[in-house]
Amino acid sequence: MIRRWSSSVARMAEEINKPQFEPSATATATASSASQSRWNWPSLLRWIPTSTDHIIAAEKSLLSVVKTPYVQELVNIGSGPPGSKIRWFRSTSDQPRFINTVTFDGSDGSPTLVMVHGYAASQGFFFRNFDALAKHFRVIALDQLGWGGSSRPDFTCKSTEGWLFGFFFLGYYLVI
């Protein structure tokens, strides 16, 4: 299956790169400059930065599928602890930061479930789970700082230097 897929990708690449005509001597210079600006696969796979407004609109589109009422808000977490020389998520800016959250109020007395996405994701990844979970929990889903609809401060390397040696880290990853 993989071999068949890779051979079809190779054939598509050959088709894309195949000249559509035989160039004449006068058209050679034009063809060489056109080939430099021609679309190719790596440009398709390149990361394209998007605005927070586009991300919020995309998340609202995903959340339009959800039937359970929810509240989406940006929670102001400030710029860091006042007077602290070591700040968690230190930035060169003192601008306040915001965490994008979606909250589903469950039934009275139901426990709270906080959902945090993984690397390079957003709380929108959970949209198919919200209805089922909101029946049993008060659900709070958030976008981590720097991802999804949350603020994107300009992190510096110094942000972790102060606490890098002051903790133990335990991680677990289950592969099925």
XYZ file of C-alpha atoms in Angstrom:
176
model
C 0.000 0.000 0.000
C 2.758 2.474 0.972
C 4.838 1.522 -2.060
C 1.827 2.094 -4.330
C 1.190 5.485 -2.711
C 4.835 6.600 -2.995
C 5.011 5.567 -6.647
C 1.846 7.537 -7.424
C 3.315 10.594 -5.665
C 6.497 10.194 -7.725
C 4.420 10.038 -10.929
C 2.498 13.164 -9.914
C 5.787 14.979 -9.260
C 7.050 13.947 -12.709
C 3.832 15.229 -14.293
C 4.126 18.541 -12.486
C 7.762 18.971 -13.518
C 7.288 17.792 -17.123
C 7.600 20.662 -19.614
C 4.373 21.396 -21.462
C 6.204 22.320 -24.677
C 9.633 22.100 -26.275
C 11.315 25.451 -25.656
C 12.959 27.316 -28.496
C 16.303 29.059 -28.101
C 14.612 32.434 -27.495
C 12.243 31.009 -24.882
C 14.991 29.349 -22.826
C 15.654 32.443 -20.682
C 11.927 32.935 -20.072
C 11.428 29.262 -19.193
C 14.328 29.255 -16.724
C 12.952 32.289 -14.867
C 9.439 30.785 -14.909
C 10.705 27.477 -13.496
C 12.180 29.317 -10.521
C 8.794 30.781 -9.629
C 6.806 27.632 -10.461
C 4.748 26.048 -7.689
C 6.348 23.007 -6.070
C 5.618 20.570 -3.239
C 7.877 22.084 -0.560
C 6.048 25.411 -0.772
C 2.777 23.580 -0.128
C 4.152 21.985 3.036
C 5.721 25.171 4.399
C 4.264 26.596 7.630
C 2.073 29.639 7.075
C 1.466 31.889 10.085
C -2.160 32.811 10.652
C -3.799 35.445 12.755
C -5.573 34.743 16.010
C -8.794 35.999 14.377
C -8.572 33.259 11.732
C -7.978 30.622 14.400
C -10.912 31.820 16.534
C -13.144 31.776 13.418
C -12.011 28.221 12.597
C -12.687 27.089 16.177
C -16.146 28.703 16.105
C -16.804 26.791 12.893
C -15.847 23.534 14.627
C -17.886 24.414 17.708
C -20.968 25.099 15.562
C -21.342 21.297 15.419
C -21.600 21.104 19.225
C -25.198 20.970 20.528
C -24.453 21.722 24.203
C -24.462 25.436 25.164
C -21.015 26.802 25.963
C -19.195 30.030 26.760
C -16.028 30.934 24.845
C -13.889 33.664 26.359
C -10.370 35.040 26.557
C -9.189 34.908 30.186
C -6.662 37.604 31.098
C -3.715 35.974 32.897
C -1.694 39.206 33.128
C 1.937 39.595 32.165
C 3.433 37.618 35.040
C 3.707 37.795 38.832
C 4.241 41.418 39.939
C 7.787 42.189 41.044
C 9.092 38.736 40.177
C 12.423 38.494 38.401
C 11.594 34.977 37.277
C 8.323 34.748 35.450
C 6.687 31.711 34.084
C 6.383 32.310 30.331
C 8.659 35.335 30.516
C 8.426 37.643 27.537
C 10.172 40.859 26.579
C 6.734 42.507 26.581
C 4.724 43.525 29.633
C 1.478 43.248 27.656
C -1.242 41.180 29.335
C -1.688 37.645 28.049
C -4.919 35.817 27.366
C -5.889 32.142 27.447
C -8.686 31.121 25.065
C -11.190 28.931 26.935
C -14.435 27.119 26.217
C -16.622 26.198 29.195
C -19.577 23.801 29.260
C -21.634 23.881 32.450
C -22.550 20.332 33.401
C -25.368 19.256 35.666
C -25.393 20.520 39.259
C -22.798 18.803 41.409
C -20.912 17.293 38.467
C -17.103 17.205 38.700
C -14.954 19.563 36.649
C -12.917 18.209 33.745
C -10.105 20.416 32.408
C -9.005 19.525 28.877
C -5.559 20.654 27.700
C -4.408 19.961 24.154
C -1.011 18.684 23.064
C 1.799 20.312 21.111
C 0.780 22.446 18.096
C -2.933 21.902 18.666
C -5.888 23.761 20.165
C -9.002 23.044 22.197
C -10.861 22.742 18.891
C -9.398 19.235 18.574
C -11.863 18.107 21.258
C -15.008 19.378 19.501
C -16.443 15.903 18.859
C -16.072 14.990 22.550
C -17.722 18.028 24.116
C -21.386 16.930 23.911
C -20.773 13.526 25.513
C -18.460 14.870 28.221
C -20.705 17.832 29.099
C -23.449 15.377 30.124
C -21.290 14.141 33.007
C -18.811 16.950 33.725
C -18.383 20.674 33.866
C -15.904 20.890 30.973
C -13.238 23.571 30.668
C -11.116 23.322 27.516
C -8.291 25.770 27.001
C -5.674 26.729 24.470
C -2.173 26.756 25.909
C -0.290 30.023 25.766
C 1.184 30.386 22.281
C -1.290 27.992 20.600
C -4.827 28.163 19.267
C -6.659 31.361 20.136
C -4.452 32.239 23.122
C -1.863 35.027 23.184
C 1.457 34.503 21.448
C 4.093 36.254 23.515
C 7.635 36.422 22.225
C 9.157 33.819 24.535
C 12.824 34.106 25.359
C 15.255 31.366 26.305
C 15.616 33.034 29.700
C 12.015 32.095 30.512
C 13.074 28.603 31.607
C 16.592 29.202 32.875
C 15.469 30.243 36.361
C 13.552 27.052 37.155
C 15.247 24.550 34.860
C 17.073 22.765 37.682
C 14.454 23.209 40.406
C 12.081 20.353 39.602
C 11.657 16.722 38.617
C 9.710 15.960 35.456
C 7.754 12.767 34.929
C 6.067 12.081 31.616
C 4.024 9.231 30.322
C 3.085 8.379 26.759
C 0.933 5.400 25.856
C 1.138 3.975 22.358
C -1.474 1.455 21.390
